[in-house]
Amino acid sequence: MVLDPELNLLTYLDDTEHFAWTRRWRRPDSFKLMINRYKDNAEYLRVNNYLIKKTGDVLRGGQIKNREIKVNDKGQTSECWLIKGRGFGEMFTQRLALNDINVGDGFDTIEASAETAMKYYVDVNVVNPTDINRKVSNLSIEA
């Protein structure tokens, strides 16, 4: 699926030349997609749009960061676009956790299960921060 930056569904892609999703544990996932630029719905693959891949019940998604076209040594362009992007986890790579750093010992600490702790930090730093300028729109936490 391809979504616009406001997460509205633009189209479904059925036919690509190549698609690879690379899962990573310590960094955001990444993906590469190669598609003929003249195929139906290829025009929706623009930088800042989102790509969602569904495999069974598992959804993986990320933002398109780069769209390039190959040019050979004779200056001729390829029929295919190479689309590259990063998984949704990238939105947290430059995010500082600032909640409750000005109270007590300067650390925001929580004693809970890993899932509860992660949801807490995402909630207070991204979904419902006290500074509304730090809020990421369209992001919610699953119950």
PDB file of C-alpha atoms in Angstrom:
ATOM      1  CA  MET A   1       0.000   0.000   0.000  1.00  0.00           C
ATOM      2  CA  VAL A   2       1.138   3.558  -0.624  1.00  0.00           C
ATOM      3  CA  LEU A   3      -0.059   6.313   1.726  1.00  0.00           C
ATOM      4  CA  ASP A   4       0.425  10.066   1.583  1.00  0.00           C
ATOM      5  CA  PRO A   5       2.122  11.978   4.457  1.00  0.00           C
ATOM      6  CA  GLU A   6      -1.284  12.361   6.187  1.00  0.00           C
ATOM      7  CA  LEU A   7      -1.670   8.537   6.030  1.00  0.00           C
ATOM      8  CA  ASN A   8      -4.449   8.537   3.439  1.00  0.00           C
ATOM      9  CA  LEU A   9      -4.415   5.458   1.209  1.00  0.00           C
ATOM     10  CA  LEU A  10      -3.324   6.390  -2.318  1.00  0.00           C
ATOM     11  CA  THR A  11      -3.019   3.013  -4.025  1.00  0.00           C
ATOM     12  CA  TYR A  12      -2.011  -0.616  -3.890  1.00  0.00           C
ATOM     13  CA  LEU A  13       1.049  -1.908  -5.732  1.00  0.00           C
ATOM     14  CA  ASP A  14       0.802  -5.371  -7.209  1.00  0.00           C
ATOM     15  CA  ASP A  15       3.671  -5.601  -9.660  1.00  0.00           C
ATOM     16  CA  THR A  16       7.261  -4.672  -8.816  1.00  0.00           C
ATOM     17  CA  GLU A  17      10.557  -5.794 -10.275  1.00  0.00           C
ATOM     18  CA  HIS A  18      12.190  -6.176  -6.865  1.00  0.00           C
ATOM     19  CA  PHE A  19      11.249  -5.555  -3.253  1.00  0.00           C
ATOM     20  CA  ALA A  20      13.417  -6.182  -0.182  1.00  0.00           C
ATOM     21  CA  TRP A  21      12.613  -5.351   3.435  1.00  0.00           C
ATOM     22  CA  THR A  22      15.615  -5.477   5.777  1.00  0.00           C
ATOM     23  CA  ARG A  23      14.776  -5.961   9.439  1.00  0.00           C
ATOM     24  CA  ARG A  24      17.239  -4.654  12.000  1.00  0.00           C
ATOM     25  CA  TRP A  25      17.358  -4.957  15.761  1.00  0.00           C
ATOM     26  CA  ARG A  26      19.415  -1.915  16.721  1.00  0.00           C
ATOM     27  CA  ARG A  27      18.461   0.516  13.950  1.00  0.00           C
ATOM     28  CA  PRO A  28      15.309   1.226  11.968  1.00  0.00           C
ATOM     29  CA  ASP A  29      14.370  -1.238   9.247  1.00  0.00           C
ATOM     30  CA  SER A  30      14.994  -0.253   5.646  1.00  0.00           C
ATOM     31  CA  PHE A  31      13.517  -1.180   2.305  1.00  0.00           C
ATOM     32  CA  LYS A  32      14.385  -1.078  -1.389  1.00  0.00           C
ATOM     33  CA  LEU A  33      11.877  -1.300  -4.186  1.00  0.00           C
ATOM     34  CA  MET A  34      12.533  -1.367  -7.894  1.00  0.00           C
ATOM     35  CA  ILE A  35       9.602  -0.656 -10.187  1.00  0.00           C
ATOM     36  CA  ASN A  36       9.147   0.303 -13.810  1.00  0.00           C
ATOM     37  CA  ARG A  37       8.283   3.982 -13.660  1.00  0.00           C
ATOM     38  CA  TYR A  38       5.601   3.560 -16.344  1.00  0.00           C
ATOM     39  CA  LYS A  39       3.593   0.911 -14.471  1.00  0.00           C
ATOM     40  CA  ASP A  40       0.153   1.701 -13.079  1.00  0.00           C
ATOM     41  CA  ASN A  41       0.296   3.566  -9.753  1.00  0.00           C
ATOM     42  CA  ALA A  42       4.108   3.974  -9.791  1.00  0.00           C
ATOM     43  CA  GLU A  43       3.643   7.756  -9.791  1.00  0.00           C
ATOM     44  CA  TYR A  44       2.501   7.545  -6.141  1.00  0.00           C
ATOM     45  CA  LEU A  45       5.960   6.423  -5.031  1.00  0.00           C
ATOM     46  CA  ARG A  46       7.181   9.882  -4.039  1.00  0.00           C
ATOM     47  CA  VAL A  47       9.588  11.006  -1.348  1.00  0.00           C
ATOM     48  CA  ASN A  48       7.802  11.438   2.028  1.00  0.00           C
ATOM     49  CA  ASN A  49       4.942   9.105   1.102  1.00  0.00           C
ATOM     50  CA  TYR A  50       4.661   5.886   3.106  1.00  0.00           C
ATOM     51  CA  LEU A  51       4.930   2.305   1.955  1.00  0.00           C
ATOM     52  CA  ILE A  52       3.151  -0.441   3.910  1.00  0.00           C
ATOM     53  CA  LYS A  53       3.886  -4.130   3.319  1.00  0.00           C
ATOM     54  CA  LYS A  54       1.509  -6.790   4.576  1.00  0.00           C
ATOM     55  CA  THR A  55       2.624 -10.386   5.003  1.00  0.00           C
ATOM     56  CA  GLY A  56      -0.095 -12.504   6.570  1.00  0.00           C
ATOM     57  CA  ASP A  57      -1.236 -10.552   9.634  1.00  0.00           C
ATOM     58  CA  VAL A  58       2.036  -8.615   9.951  1.00  0.00           C
ATOM     59  CA  LEU A  59       2.239  -5.021   8.725  1.00  0.00           C
ATOM     60  CA  ARG A  60       5.573  -3.296   8.198  1.00  0.00           C
ATOM     61  CA  GLY A  61       5.793   0.293   7.128  1.00  0.00           C
ATOM     62  CA  GLY A  62       8.159   3.112   6.471  1.00  0.00           C
ATOM     63  CA  GLN A  63       8.673   6.410   4.744  1.00  0.00           C
ATOM     64  CA  ILE A  64      10.086   6.789   1.245  1.00  0.00           C
ATOM     65  CA  LYS A  65      13.320   8.763   1.585  1.00  0.00           C
ATOM     66  CA  ASN A  66      14.799   8.509  -1.906  1.00  0.00           C
ATOM     67  CA  ARG A  67      13.627   7.910  -5.475  1.00  0.00           C
ATOM     68  CA  GLU A  68      16.311   7.674  -8.098  1.00  0.00           C
ATOM     69  CA  ILE A  69      16.665   6.600 -11.669  1.00  0.00           C
ATOM     70  CA  LYS A  70      19.775   5.005 -13.032  1.00  0.00           C
ATOM     71  CA  VAL A  71      21.700   6.680 -15.842  1.00  0.00           C
ATOM     72  CA  ASN A  72      24.218   4.618 -17.786  1.00  0.00           C
ATOM     73  CA  ASP A  73      27.594   5.854 -19.034  1.00  0.00           C
ATOM     74  CA  LYS A  74      25.948   6.975 -22.333  1.00  0.00           C
ATOM     75  CA  GLY A  75      23.520   9.231 -20.472  1.00  0.00           C
ATOM     76  CA  GLN A  76      20.516   6.987 -21.082  1.00  0.00           C
ATOM     77  CA  THR A  77      18.006   6.599 -18.281  1.00  0.00           C
ATOM     78  CA  SER A  78      16.600   3.329 -17.032  1.00  0.00           C
ATOM     79  CA  GLU A  79      12.951   2.354 -17.170  1.00  0.00           C
ATOM     80  CA  CYS A  80      13.015   1.633 -13.425  1.00  0.00           C
ATOM     81  CA  TRP A  81      12.986   3.740 -10.314  1.00  0.00           C
ATOM     82  CA  LEU A  82      14.921   2.630  -7.273  1.00  0.00           C
ATOM     83  CA  ILE A  83      12.887   3.572  -4.212  1.00  0.00           C
ATOM     84  CA  LYS A  84      14.586   3.534  -0.799  1.00  0.00           C
ATOM     85  CA  GLY A  85      13.182   4.174   2.624  1.00  0.00           C
ATOM     86  CA  ARG A  86      13.390   3.584   6.350  1.00  0.00           C
ATOM     87  CA  GLY A  87      11.002   1.894   8.750  1.00  0.00           C
ATOM     88  CA  PHE A  88       8.737   3.862  11.076  1.00  0.00           C
ATOM     89  CA  GLY A  89      11.284   3.472  13.883  1.00  0.00           C
ATOM     90  CA  GLU A  90      13.393   6.159  12.234  1.00  0.00           C
ATOM     91  CA  MET A  91      11.155   8.868  13.703  1.00  0.00           C
ATOM     92  CA  PHE A  92      12.680   8.040  17.096  1.00  0.00           C
ATOM     93  CA  THR A  93      16.357   8.143  16.073  1.00  0.00           C
ATOM     94  CA  GLN A  94      16.704  11.904  16.538  1.00  0.00           C
ATOM     95  CA  ARG A  95      14.164  12.191  19.367  1.00  0.00           C
ATOM     96  CA  LEU A  96      15.420  13.064  22.851  1.00  0.00           C
ATOM     97  CA  ALA A  97      13.443  11.790  25.840  1.00  0.00           C
ATOM     98  CA  LEU A  98      12.797  15.017  27.739  1.00  0.00           C
ATOM     99  CA  ASN A  99       9.892  14.093  30.021  1.00  0.00           C
ATOM    100  CA  ASP A 100      10.553  14.742  33.749  1.00  0.00           C
ATOM    101  CA  ILE A 101      14.260  15.577  33.316  1.00  0.00           C
ATOM    102  CA  ASN A 102      13.890  18.717  35.416  1.00  0.00           C
ATOM    103  CA  VAL A 103      12.595  16.957  38.539  1.00  0.00           C
ATOM    104  CA  GLY A 104      14.199  14.718  41.134  1.00  0.00           C
ATOM    105  CA  ASP A 105      17.433  13.167  39.923  1.00  0.00           C
ATOM    106  CA  GLY A 106      16.954  14.381  36.325  1.00  0.00           C
ATOM    107  CA  PHE A 107      15.960  10.982  34.986  1.00  0.00           C
ATOM    108  CA  ASP A 108      12.493   9.805  33.987  1.00  0.00           C
ATOM    109  CA  THR A 109      12.393   6.258  35.340  1.00  0.00           C
ATOM    110  CA  ILE A 110       9.699   3.617  35.349  1.00  0.00           C
ATOM    111  CA  GLU A 111       9.618   0.128  36.821  1.00  0.00           C
ATOM    112  CA  ALA A 112       7.425  -2.002  34.606  1.00  0.00           C
ATOM    113  CA  SER A 113       7.491  -4.718  31.960  1.00  0.00           C
ATOM    114  CA  ALA A 114       9.450  -3.883  28.801  1.00  0.00           C
ATOM    115  CA  GLU A 115       6.280  -3.359  26.758  1.00  0.00           C
ATOM    116  CA  THR A 116       4.734  -1.044  29.357  1.00  0.00           C
ATOM    117  CA  ALA A 117       7.984   0.950  29.692  1.00  0.00           C
ATOM    118  CA  MET A 118       8.361   1.397  25.919  1.00  0.00           C
ATOM    119  CA  LYS A 119       4.729   2.469  25.555  1.00  0.00           C
ATOM    120  CA  TYR A 120       5.159   4.919  28.436  1.00  0.00           C
ATOM    121  CA  TYR A 121       8.226   6.624  26.907  1.00  0.00           C
ATOM    122  CA  VAL A 122       6.629   6.829  23.459  1.00  0.00           C
ATOM    123  CA  ASP A 123       3.466   8.260  25.016  1.00  0.00           C
ATOM    124  CA  VAL A 124       5.103  10.985  27.144  1.00  0.00           C
ATOM    125  CA  ASN A 125       7.702  11.973  24.533  1.00  0.00           C
ATOM    126  CA  VAL A 126       5.870  11.596  21.218  1.00  0.00           C
ATOM    127  CA  VAL A 127       2.131  10.858  21.430  1.00  0.00           C
ATOM    128  CA  ASN A 128       1.066  13.061  24.372  1.00  0.00           C
ATOM    129  CA  PRO A 129       4.076  15.228  25.314  1.00  0.00           C
ATOM    130  CA  THR A 130       3.610  18.248  27.567  1.00  0.00           C
ATOM    131  CA  ASP A 131       5.188  20.389  24.809  1.00  0.00           C
ATOM    132  CA  ILE A 132       2.721  20.036  21.916  1.00  0.00           C
ATOM    133  CA  ASN A 133       5.456  20.969  19.403  1.00  0.00           C
ATOM    134  CA  ARG A 134       7.027  17.555  20.102  1.00  0.00           C
ATOM    135  CA  LYS A 135       3.854  15.656  19.207  1.00  0.00           C
ATOM    136  CA  VAL A 136       3.950  13.388  16.142  1.00  0.00           C
ATOM    137  CA  SER A 137       0.563  13.621  14.457  1.00  0.00           C
ATOM    138  CA  ASN A 138      -1.274  10.448  13.431  1.00  0.00           C
ATOM    139  CA  LEU A 139       0.719   8.343  15.895  1.00  0.00           C
ATOM    140  CA  SER A 140      -1.101   6.304  18.515  1.00  0.00           C
ATOM    141  CA  ILE A 141      -0.214   3.488  20.864  1.00  0.00           C
ATOM    142  CA  GLU A 142      -1.954   0.148  20.585  1.00  0.00           C
ATOM    143  CA  ALA A 143      -3.813  -0.910  23.732  1.00  0.00           C
TER     144      ALA A 143
END
